[in-house]
Short mmCIF file of N, CA and C in Angstrom, two decimals:
data_model
loop_
_atom_site.label_atom_id
_atom_site.label_comp_id
_atom_site.label_asym_id
_atom_site.label_seq_id
_atom_site.Cartn_x
_atom_site.Cartn_y
_atom_site.Cartn_z
N MET A 1 -20.39 15.16 3.22
CA MET A 1 -20.65 14.01 2.37
C MET A 1 -19.67 12.89 2.74
N ALA A 2 -20.15 11.71 2.96
CA ALA A 2 -19.31 10.56 3.29
C ALA A 2 -18.85 9.86 2.01
N PHE A 3 -17.78 9.12 2.11
CA PHE A 3 -17.31 8.30 1.00
C PHE A 3 -17.45 6.84 1.39
N SER A 4 -17.19 5.94 0.46
CA SER A 4 -17.42 4.51 0.70
C SER A 4 -16.37 3.91 1.62
N ASN A 5 -16.84 3.00 2.47
CA ASN A 5 -15.95 2.22 3.34
C ASN A 5 -15.00 1.39 2.46
N PHE A 6 -13.76 1.21 2.92
CA PHE A 6 -12.80 0.47 2.10
C PHE A 6 -11.77 -0.25 2.95
N GLN A 7 -11.01 -1.11 2.29
CA GLN A 7 -9.83 -1.75 2.86
C GLN A 7 -8.70 -1.63 1.84
N VAL A 8 -7.48 -1.84 2.31
CA VAL A 8 -6.29 -1.75 1.47
C VAL A 8 -5.63 -3.12 1.41
N GLY A 9 -5.10 -3.48 0.25
CA GLY A 9 -4.37 -4.74 0.11
C GLY A 9 -3.11 -4.55 -0.69
N ILE A 10 -2.21 -5.53 -0.58
CA ILE A 10 -0.97 -5.54 -1.35
C ILE A 10 -0.74 -6.95 -1.88
N GLN A 11 -0.24 -7.02 -3.12
CA GLN A 11 0.07 -8.30 -3.76
C GLN A 11 1.42 -8.17 -4.46
N LEU A 12 2.25 -9.22 -4.35
CA LEU A 12 3.59 -9.20 -4.93
C LEU A 12 3.76 -10.28 -5.98
N VAL A 13 4.72 -10.06 -6.87
CA VAL A 13 4.95 -10.96 -8.00
C VAL A 13 6.46 -11.03 -8.26
N ASP A 14 6.89 -12.07 -8.95
CA ASP A 14 8.32 -12.25 -9.24
C ASP A 14 8.53 -12.38 -10.75
N ARG A 15 9.79 -12.59 -11.13
CA ARG A 15 10.20 -12.77 -12.52
C ARG A 15 9.72 -11.65 -13.43
N GLY A 16 9.89 -10.43 -12.96
CA GLY A 16 9.51 -9.28 -13.76
C GLY A 16 8.03 -9.17 -14.01
N GLY A 17 7.23 -9.83 -13.18
CA GLY A 17 5.79 -9.74 -13.29
C GLY A 17 5.11 -10.85 -14.04
N ILE A 18 5.87 -11.87 -14.44
CA ILE A 18 5.25 -12.93 -15.25
C ILE A 18 5.01 -14.22 -14.49
N ALA A 19 5.47 -14.32 -13.23
CA ALA A 19 5.31 -15.59 -12.52
C ALA A 19 5.34 -15.38 -11.01
N GLU A 20 4.98 -16.42 -10.30
CA GLU A 20 5.08 -16.48 -8.84
C GLU A 20 4.29 -15.37 -8.14
N GLN A 21 3.07 -15.13 -8.60
CA GLN A 21 2.21 -14.15 -7.94
C GLN A 21 1.81 -14.67 -6.57
N GLY A 22 1.97 -13.83 -5.56
CA GLY A 22 1.61 -14.22 -4.20
C GLY A 22 0.17 -13.87 -3.87
N PRO A 23 -0.28 -14.21 -2.67
CA PRO A 23 -1.64 -13.90 -2.24
C PRO A 23 -1.78 -12.40 -1.94
N VAL A 24 -3.02 -11.93 -1.90
CA VAL A 24 -3.29 -10.55 -1.53
C VAL A 24 -3.37 -10.47 -0.01
N GLY A 25 -2.56 -9.62 0.58
CA GLY A 25 -2.66 -9.34 2.01
C GLY A 25 -3.57 -8.13 2.20
N ARG A 26 -4.64 -8.29 2.97
CA ARG A 26 -5.64 -7.23 3.13
C ARG A 26 -5.75 -6.75 4.57
N THR A 27 -5.98 -5.45 4.73
CA THR A 27 -6.28 -4.89 6.05
C THR A 27 -7.75 -5.14 6.37
N PRO A 28 -8.14 -5.02 7.64
CA PRO A 28 -9.57 -4.94 7.94
C PRO A 28 -10.15 -3.65 7.31
N PHE A 29 -11.47 -3.57 7.23
CA PHE A 29 -12.11 -2.39 6.66
C PHE A 29 -11.98 -1.19 7.59
N LEU A 30 -12.02 0.00 7.00
CA LEU A 30 -11.90 1.25 7.73
C LEU A 30 -12.95 1.36 8.83
N SER A 31 -14.20 0.99 8.53
CA SER A 31 -15.27 1.10 9.53
C SER A 31 -15.07 0.15 10.71
N ASP A 32 -14.21 -0.86 10.54
CA ASP A 32 -13.86 -1.77 11.63
C ASP A 32 -12.62 -1.30 12.37
N GLY A 33 -12.20 -0.08 12.10
CA GLY A 33 -11.04 0.48 12.77
C GLY A 33 -9.75 0.33 11.98
N GLY A 34 -9.84 -0.25 10.78
CA GLY A 34 -8.63 -0.49 10.01
C GLY A 34 -7.80 -1.57 10.66
N GLY A 35 -6.51 -1.56 10.42
CA GLY A 35 -5.62 -2.55 10.99
C GLY A 35 -4.51 -2.89 10.02
N THR A 36 -3.85 -4.01 10.28
CA THR A 36 -2.66 -4.40 9.54
C THR A 36 -2.91 -5.69 8.76
N SER A 37 -2.46 -5.72 7.52
CA SER A 37 -2.51 -6.96 6.74
C SER A 37 -1.41 -7.89 7.24
N PRO A 38 -1.51 -9.18 6.92
CA PRO A 38 -0.36 -10.05 7.20
C PRO A 38 0.78 -9.70 6.25
N PHE A 39 2.01 -10.08 6.62
CA PHE A 39 3.11 -9.97 5.66
C PHE A 39 2.78 -10.87 4.48
N THR A 40 2.99 -10.36 3.28
CA THR A 40 2.74 -11.15 2.08
C THR A 40 3.92 -10.97 1.13
N SER A 41 4.10 -11.93 0.25
CA SER A 41 5.23 -11.93 -0.66
C SER A 41 4.81 -12.56 -1.98
N ASP A 42 5.80 -12.87 -2.81
CA ASP A 42 5.53 -13.64 -4.02
C ASP A 42 5.35 -15.11 -3.63
N ALA A 43 5.15 -15.98 -4.60
CA ALA A 43 4.82 -17.37 -4.32
C ALA A 43 5.92 -18.14 -3.59
N ASN A 44 7.19 -17.75 -3.78
CA ASN A 44 8.26 -18.47 -3.08
C ASN A 44 8.83 -17.70 -1.88
N PHE A 45 8.16 -16.60 -1.53
CA PHE A 45 8.53 -15.79 -0.36
C PHE A 45 10.01 -15.39 -0.40
N PHE A 46 10.48 -14.96 -1.58
CA PHE A 46 11.87 -14.55 -1.71
C PHE A 46 12.02 -13.47 -2.78
N ASP A 47 12.49 -12.30 -2.37
CA ASP A 47 12.85 -11.20 -3.27
C ASP A 47 11.86 -10.97 -4.41
N PRO A 48 10.63 -10.56 -4.11
CA PRO A 48 9.68 -10.27 -5.19
C PRO A 48 10.17 -9.10 -6.05
N ASP A 49 9.71 -9.07 -7.29
CA ASP A 49 10.13 -8.04 -8.24
C ASP A 49 9.16 -6.88 -8.37
N GLY A 50 7.89 -7.08 -8.03
CA GLY A 50 6.91 -6.02 -8.19
C GLY A 50 5.79 -6.15 -7.19
N ALA A 51 5.06 -5.05 -7.01
CA ALA A 51 3.93 -5.04 -6.08
C ALA A 51 2.82 -4.16 -6.64
N ARG A 52 1.60 -4.50 -6.26
CA ARG A 52 0.46 -3.66 -6.61
C ARG A 52 -0.42 -3.51 -5.38
N LEU A 53 -1.19 -2.43 -5.37
CA LEU A 53 -2.10 -2.15 -4.26
C LEU A 53 -3.54 -2.41 -4.68
N LEU A 54 -4.34 -2.77 -3.70
CA LEU A 54 -5.77 -2.98 -3.89
C LEU A 54 -6.53 -1.99 -3.03
N LEU A 55 -7.53 -1.35 -3.62
CA LEU A 55 -8.47 -0.49 -2.91
C LEU A 55 -9.83 -1.14 -3.09
N ALA A 56 -10.32 -1.82 -2.04
CA ALA A 56 -11.56 -2.60 -2.12
C ALA A 56 -12.63 -1.94 -1.25
N SER A 57 -13.83 -1.80 -1.78
CA SER A 57 -14.91 -1.08 -1.10
C SER A 57 -16.10 -1.97 -0.80
N THR A 58 -16.81 -1.63 0.29
CA THR A 58 -18.09 -2.26 0.58
C THR A 58 -19.23 -1.49 -0.08
N GLY A 59 -18.95 -0.26 -0.49
CA GLY A 59 -19.99 0.59 -1.05
C GLY A 59 -20.80 1.32 0.01
N LEU A 60 -20.61 0.96 1.27
CA LEU A 60 -21.34 1.61 2.36
C LEU A 60 -20.63 2.88 2.78
N PRO A 61 -21.38 3.95 3.09
CA PRO A 61 -20.73 5.20 3.46
C PRO A 61 -20.03 5.13 4.82
N VAL A 62 -18.96 5.88 4.94
CA VAL A 62 -18.21 5.99 6.18
C VAL A 62 -17.72 7.43 6.30
N ASN A 63 -17.59 7.91 7.50
CA ASN A 63 -17.18 9.29 7.72
C ASN A 63 -16.03 9.31 8.72
N LEU A 64 -14.89 8.74 8.33
CA LEU A 64 -13.71 8.63 9.18
C LEU A 64 -12.49 9.20 8.48
N ASP A 65 -11.53 9.64 9.27
CA ASP A 65 -10.24 10.04 8.75
C ASP A 65 -9.35 8.80 8.70
N PHE A 66 -8.33 8.81 7.87
CA PHE A 66 -7.45 7.64 7.76
C PHE A 66 -6.08 8.05 7.26
N ARG A 67 -5.14 7.15 7.47
CA ARG A 67 -3.83 7.20 6.83
C ARG A 67 -3.40 5.77 6.57
N ILE A 68 -2.45 5.60 5.66
CA ILE A 68 -1.96 4.25 5.38
C ILE A 68 -0.47 4.19 5.68
N GLY A 69 -0.02 2.98 5.93
CA GLY A 69 1.38 2.76 6.23
C GLY A 69 1.83 1.43 5.70
N GLY A 70 3.08 1.13 5.95
CA GLY A 70 3.62 -0.14 5.51
C GLY A 70 4.86 -0.52 6.29
N GLN A 71 5.24 -1.78 6.12
CA GLN A 71 6.42 -2.32 6.77
C GLN A 71 6.97 -3.45 5.91
N ALA A 72 8.29 -3.62 5.91
CA ALA A 72 8.96 -4.67 5.14
C ALA A 72 9.65 -5.65 6.07
N PHE A 73 9.84 -6.86 5.55
CA PHE A 73 10.49 -7.95 6.28
C PHE A 73 11.41 -8.70 5.32
N ASP A 74 12.58 -9.08 5.81
CA ASP A 74 13.50 -9.90 5.03
C ASP A 74 14.00 -11.03 5.91
N ARG A 75 13.96 -12.25 5.39
CA ARG A 75 14.41 -13.39 6.19
C ARG A 75 15.90 -13.28 6.46
N PRO A 76 16.41 -13.70 7.62
CA PRO A 76 15.65 -14.38 8.65
C PRO A 76 14.96 -13.44 9.64
N ASN A 77 15.56 -12.31 9.99
CA ASN A 77 14.99 -11.45 11.04
C ASN A 77 15.08 -9.97 10.73
N ARG A 78 15.14 -9.56 9.51
CA ARG A 78 15.34 -8.14 9.18
C ARG A 78 13.98 -7.48 8.99
N VAL A 79 13.59 -6.68 9.96
CA VAL A 79 12.29 -6.01 9.94
C VAL A 79 12.53 -4.51 9.83
N GLY A 80 11.81 -3.87 8.93
CA GLY A 80 11.93 -2.43 8.77
C GLY A 80 10.99 -1.68 9.70
N LEU A 81 11.16 -0.38 9.74
CA LEU A 81 10.29 0.48 10.52
C LEU A 81 8.90 0.56 9.89
N VAL A 82 7.89 0.77 10.71
CA VAL A 82 6.55 1.09 10.21
C VAL A 82 6.56 2.57 9.84
N VAL A 83 6.15 2.87 8.62
CA VAL A 83 6.09 4.25 8.16
C VAL A 83 4.68 4.56 7.65
N TYR A 84 4.28 5.83 7.77
CA TYR A 84 2.92 6.25 7.45
C TYR A 84 2.89 7.45 6.52
N THR A 85 1.76 7.58 5.83
CA THR A 85 1.42 8.79 5.09
C THR A 85 0.89 9.83 6.08
N PRO A 86 0.73 11.08 5.63
CA PRO A 86 -0.07 12.02 6.41
C PRO A 86 -1.54 11.56 6.42
N TRP A 87 -2.34 12.14 7.30
CA TRP A 87 -3.78 11.82 7.39
C TRP A 87 -4.52 12.36 6.16
N ALA A 88 -5.61 11.71 5.81
CA ALA A 88 -6.44 12.16 4.68
C ALA A 88 -6.94 13.58 4.89
N SER A 89 -7.33 13.90 6.13
CA SER A 89 -7.84 15.25 6.42
C SER A 89 -6.76 16.31 6.23
N ASP A 90 -5.49 15.91 6.19
CA ASP A 90 -4.37 16.82 5.92
C ASP A 90 -3.97 16.81 4.45
N GLY A 91 -4.76 16.13 3.62
CA GLY A 91 -4.51 16.11 2.19
C GLY A 91 -3.87 14.84 1.66
N GLY A 92 -3.61 13.88 2.55
CA GLY A 92 -2.97 12.64 2.10
C GLY A 92 -1.50 12.85 1.81
N GLY A 93 -0.93 11.96 1.03
CA GLY A 93 0.49 12.07 0.70
C GLY A 93 1.11 10.70 0.59
N ARG A 94 2.43 10.65 0.77
CA ARG A 94 3.19 9.42 0.55
C ARG A 94 4.02 9.06 1.77
N THR A 95 4.33 7.78 1.90
CA THR A 95 5.19 7.31 2.97
C THR A 95 6.65 7.57 2.61
N PRO A 96 7.54 7.53 3.61
CA PRO A 96 8.95 7.33 3.28
C PRO A 96 9.11 5.93 2.68
N LEU A 97 10.31 5.57 2.28
CA LEU A 97 10.56 4.26 1.70
C LEU A 97 10.23 3.16 2.71
N ILE A 98 9.41 2.19 2.27
CA ILE A 98 9.10 1.01 3.07
C ILE A 98 10.15 -0.04 2.71
N THR A 99 11.04 -0.34 3.64
CA THR A 99 12.13 -1.27 3.39
C THR A 99 12.52 -1.96 4.69
N ASP A 100 13.42 -2.92 4.61
CA ASP A 100 13.88 -3.60 5.82
C ASP A 100 15.03 -2.81 6.46
N ASP A 101 15.60 -3.34 7.53
CA ASP A 101 16.58 -2.56 8.29
C ASP A 101 17.93 -2.38 7.60
N ASN A 102 18.22 -3.13 6.55
CA ASN A 102 19.46 -2.88 5.80
C ASN A 102 19.19 -2.30 4.40
N ARG A 103 17.93 -1.97 4.13
CA ARG A 103 17.52 -1.32 2.89
C ARG A 103 17.92 -2.11 1.64
N PHE A 104 17.79 -3.46 1.73
CA PHE A 104 18.22 -4.29 0.60
C PHE A 104 17.26 -5.45 0.37
N ASP A 105 16.54 -5.43 -0.73
CA ASP A 105 15.75 -6.55 -1.25
C ASP A 105 14.89 -7.29 -0.22
N PRO A 106 13.92 -6.64 0.41
CA PRO A 106 13.06 -7.35 1.37
C PRO A 106 12.28 -8.48 0.69
N ASP A 107 11.89 -9.46 1.51
CA ASP A 107 11.13 -10.61 1.02
C ASP A 107 9.62 -10.42 1.11
N ALA A 108 9.14 -9.59 2.03
CA ALA A 108 7.69 -9.48 2.26
C ALA A 108 7.33 -8.07 2.72
N PHE A 109 6.07 -7.74 2.50
CA PHE A 109 5.56 -6.41 2.87
C PHE A 109 4.17 -6.56 3.46
N ARG A 110 3.80 -5.59 4.29
CA ARG A 110 2.42 -5.51 4.76
C ARG A 110 1.99 -4.06 4.74
N VAL A 111 0.68 -3.87 4.63
CA VAL A 111 0.10 -2.53 4.62
C VAL A 111 -0.75 -2.34 5.86
N ILE A 112 -0.92 -1.08 6.23
CA ILE A 112 -1.64 -0.71 7.44
C ILE A 112 -2.65 0.36 7.07
N LEU A 113 -3.85 0.24 7.59
CA LEU A 113 -4.90 1.24 7.44
C LEU A 113 -5.28 1.69 8.85
N GLU A 114 -5.02 2.94 9.16
CA GLU A 114 -5.30 3.47 10.50
C GLU A 114 -6.46 4.46 10.41
N ALA A 115 -7.40 4.34 11.34
CA ALA A 115 -8.61 5.17 11.34
C ALA A 115 -8.66 6.04 12.59
N ARG A 116 -9.30 7.18 12.47
CA ARG A 116 -9.60 8.04 13.61
C ARG A 116 -10.84 8.86 13.24
N ALA A 117 -11.39 9.55 14.23
CA ALA A 117 -12.54 10.42 13.97
C ALA A 117 -12.12 11.52 12.99
N LEU A 118 -13.01 11.84 12.09
CA LEU A 118 -12.75 12.91 11.13
C LEU A 118 -12.81 14.25 11.86
N PRO A 119 -11.77 15.08 11.76
CA PRO A 119 -11.81 16.38 12.45
C PRO A 119 -12.99 17.24 11.98
N ALA A 120 -13.48 18.06 12.87
CA ALA A 120 -14.60 18.95 12.55
C ALA A 120 -14.25 19.81 11.34
N GLY A 121 -15.17 19.90 10.41
CA GLY A 121 -14.99 20.71 9.21
C GLY A 121 -14.26 20.02 8.07
N ALA A 122 -13.65 18.87 8.34
CA ALA A 122 -12.93 18.15 7.29
C ALA A 122 -13.91 17.33 6.45
N GLN A 123 -13.61 17.18 5.18
CA GLN A 123 -14.47 16.41 4.28
C GLN A 123 -13.59 15.62 3.31
N ILE A 124 -13.90 14.35 3.15
CA ILE A 124 -13.20 13.49 2.20
C ILE A 124 -14.27 12.89 1.29
N ASN A 125 -14.15 13.12 0.00
CA ASN A 125 -15.15 12.63 -0.94
C ASN A 125 -14.70 11.42 -1.75
N ASP A 126 -13.40 11.28 -1.93
CA ASP A 126 -12.90 10.21 -2.79
C ASP A 126 -11.43 9.97 -2.48
N VAL A 127 -10.93 8.80 -2.86
CA VAL A 127 -9.54 8.43 -2.61
C VAL A 127 -9.06 7.47 -3.70
N ARG A 128 -7.77 7.55 -4.01
CA ARG A 128 -7.10 6.52 -4.80
C ARG A 128 -5.70 6.34 -4.23
N LEU A 129 -5.17 5.12 -4.36
CA LEU A 129 -3.86 4.77 -3.82
C LEU A 129 -2.80 4.81 -4.92
N ASN A 130 -1.54 4.91 -4.50
CA ASN A 130 -0.44 4.83 -5.45
C ASN A 130 0.74 4.09 -4.84
N ILE A 131 1.59 3.52 -5.69
CA ILE A 131 2.76 2.75 -5.26
C ILE A 131 3.90 2.95 -6.25
N THR A 132 5.12 3.08 -5.71
CA THR A 132 6.32 3.25 -6.51
C THR A 132 7.40 2.31 -6.00
N ALA A 133 8.02 1.53 -6.87
CA ALA A 133 9.15 0.68 -6.50
C ALA A 133 10.43 1.52 -6.55
N VAL A 134 11.34 1.25 -5.60
CA VAL A 134 12.60 1.99 -5.52
C VAL A 134 13.74 0.99 -5.37
N ASP A 135 14.80 1.17 -6.17
CA ASP A 135 15.99 0.33 -6.08
C ASP A 135 17.22 1.20 -6.24
N ASN A 136 18.17 1.08 -5.33
CA ASN A 136 19.39 1.91 -5.35
C ASN A 136 19.04 3.39 -5.46
N ASN A 137 18.01 3.81 -4.73
CA ASN A 137 17.54 5.20 -4.68
C ASN A 137 16.99 5.71 -6.00
N VAL A 138 16.68 4.81 -6.93
CA VAL A 138 16.06 5.19 -8.21
C VAL A 138 14.63 4.68 -8.21
N ALA A 139 13.69 5.58 -8.43
CA ALA A 139 12.26 5.23 -8.40
C ALA A 139 11.79 4.78 -9.77
N GLY A 140 10.94 3.76 -9.77
CA GLY A 140 10.27 3.32 -10.98
C GLY A 140 9.04 4.19 -11.24
N ILE A 141 8.19 3.76 -12.13
CA ILE A 141 6.97 4.49 -12.49
C ILE A 141 5.92 4.28 -11.41
N THR A 142 5.33 5.37 -10.95
CA THR A 142 4.26 5.30 -9.95
C THR A 142 3.00 4.76 -10.61
N GLN A 143 2.36 3.80 -9.93
CA GLN A 143 1.12 3.19 -10.41
C GLN A 143 -0.03 3.56 -9.47
N PHE A 144 -1.24 3.70 -10.03
CA PHE A 144 -2.40 4.17 -9.27
C PHE A 144 -3.54 3.16 -9.34
N THR A 145 -4.28 3.04 -8.23
CA THR A 145 -5.55 2.32 -8.26
C THR A 145 -6.59 3.21 -8.92
N PRO A 146 -7.71 2.65 -9.37
CA PRO A 146 -8.83 3.50 -9.77
C PRO A 146 -9.36 4.26 -8.54
N TRP A 147 -10.04 5.36 -8.76
CA TRP A 147 -10.66 6.11 -7.67
C TRP A 147 -11.72 5.24 -6.99
N LEU A 148 -11.89 5.42 -5.71
CA LEU A 148 -12.88 4.67 -4.94
C LEU A 148 -14.29 4.89 -5.49
N SER A 149 -14.59 6.13 -5.91
CA SER A 149 -15.92 6.42 -6.46
C SER A 149 -16.21 5.63 -7.73
N GLY A 150 -15.17 5.18 -8.41
CA GLY A 150 -15.31 4.35 -9.60
C GLY A 150 -15.25 2.87 -9.30
N GLY A 151 -15.28 2.52 -8.04
CA GLY A 151 -15.27 1.11 -7.63
C GLY A 151 -13.95 0.61 -7.09
N GLY A 152 -12.90 1.46 -7.14
CA GLY A 152 -11.60 1.00 -6.65
C GLY A 152 -11.05 -0.12 -7.51
N GLY A 153 -10.22 -0.96 -6.92
CA GLY A 153 -9.61 -2.07 -7.63
C GLY A 153 -8.11 -2.06 -7.47
N PHE A 154 -7.43 -2.87 -8.29
CA PHE A 154 -5.98 -2.98 -8.23
C PHE A 154 -5.30 -1.89 -9.06
N SER A 155 -4.14 -1.47 -8.60
CA SER A 155 -3.22 -0.70 -9.44
C SER A 155 -2.51 -1.70 -10.36
N PRO A 156 -1.89 -1.22 -11.43
CA PRO A 156 -0.95 -2.08 -12.14
C PRO A 156 0.24 -2.38 -11.21
N TYR A 157 1.01 -3.40 -11.52
CA TYR A 157 2.21 -3.69 -10.73
C TYR A 157 3.23 -2.57 -10.89
N ALA A 158 3.86 -2.21 -9.77
CA ALA A 158 4.94 -1.23 -9.77
C ALA A 158 6.27 -1.98 -9.75
N PHE A 159 7.18 -1.58 -10.64
CA PHE A 159 8.50 -2.18 -10.74
C PHE A 159 9.56 -1.09 -10.69
N ASP A 160 10.79 -1.49 -10.33
CA ASP A 160 11.90 -0.57 -10.48
C ASP A 160 12.34 -0.58 -11.95
N ASP A 161 13.42 0.13 -12.26
CA ASP A 161 13.78 0.30 -13.67
C ASP A 161 14.22 -0.98 -14.37
N ASN A 162 14.68 -2.01 -13.62
CA ASN A 162 15.06 -3.26 -14.27
C ASN A 162 14.14 -4.43 -13.91
N LYS A 163 13.03 -4.14 -13.25
CA LYS A 163 12.04 -5.15 -12.86
C LYS A 163 12.66 -6.30 -12.07
N PHE A 164 13.61 -5.95 -11.15
CA PHE A 164 14.31 -6.99 -10.41
C PHE A 164 14.64 -6.53 -9.00
N ASP A 165 14.07 -7.22 -8.02
CA ASP A 165 14.43 -7.08 -6.60
C ASP A 165 14.57 -5.63 -6.11
N PRO A 166 13.50 -4.86 -6.04
CA PRO A 166 13.62 -3.50 -5.51
C PRO A 166 13.98 -3.52 -4.02
N ASP A 167 14.53 -2.41 -3.56
CA ASP A 167 14.88 -2.26 -2.15
C ASP A 167 13.69 -1.86 -1.29
N GLY A 168 12.58 -1.50 -1.92
CA GLY A 168 11.39 -1.15 -1.17
C GLY A 168 10.38 -0.42 -2.04
N TYR A 169 9.34 0.07 -1.37
CA TYR A 169 8.24 0.76 -2.05
C TYR A 169 7.86 2.01 -1.28
N ILE A 170 7.37 2.97 -2.01
CA ILE A 170 6.73 4.15 -1.42
C ILE A 170 5.26 4.02 -1.79
N ILE A 171 4.39 4.10 -0.79
CA ILE A 171 2.95 4.06 -1.06
C ILE A 171 2.32 5.36 -0.60
N GLY A 172 1.18 5.66 -1.17
CA GLY A 172 0.51 6.88 -0.81
C GLY A 172 -0.91 6.89 -1.32
N PHE A 173 -1.54 8.05 -1.16
CA PHE A 173 -2.90 8.21 -1.67
C PHE A 173 -3.19 9.67 -1.93
N GLU A 174 -4.17 9.89 -2.79
CA GLU A 174 -4.71 11.21 -3.09
C GLU A 174 -6.15 11.25 -2.64
N VAL A 175 -6.59 12.40 -2.19
CA VAL A 175 -7.99 12.59 -1.82
C VAL A 175 -8.54 13.77 -2.61
N ARG A 176 -9.86 13.75 -2.76
CA ARG A 176 -10.54 14.90 -3.37
C ARG A 176 -11.89 15.03 -2.72
#
């Protein structure tokens, strides 16, 4: 059984979630091979306070394996490593911390959707994404998108415990 084709997006906000919402950075769709969103931030491109994920569907069936990843950037030149989840056919999971090279208050983030042929015998029926803000090695509350079978959509914003300048995010997904 195939599940619906989708893309992944990320959106950031500042001032504890009440102002300076940035644009949604979106990957290409899975059926187009996936890909990388542009770096996106809050409206002033400086130390956003929260982030949410988007799971957007075309409703058309697709039969591909996937994993998601992310990368952080901090002005002027601090770029973090690209990190990935396990593959969906392996049960999904979470990334390591997505942060810049000094692990301190990145300005922008991007998400990655990577596609490959689904291994023989593997089946993916549904997916939902999750995101957790982390600051000083303390994780905030994990937020989830709706399941793809229910139409997908945005997760609530994820914040660290004081809703101020997290050091990065952990993103992931569940499959069923």
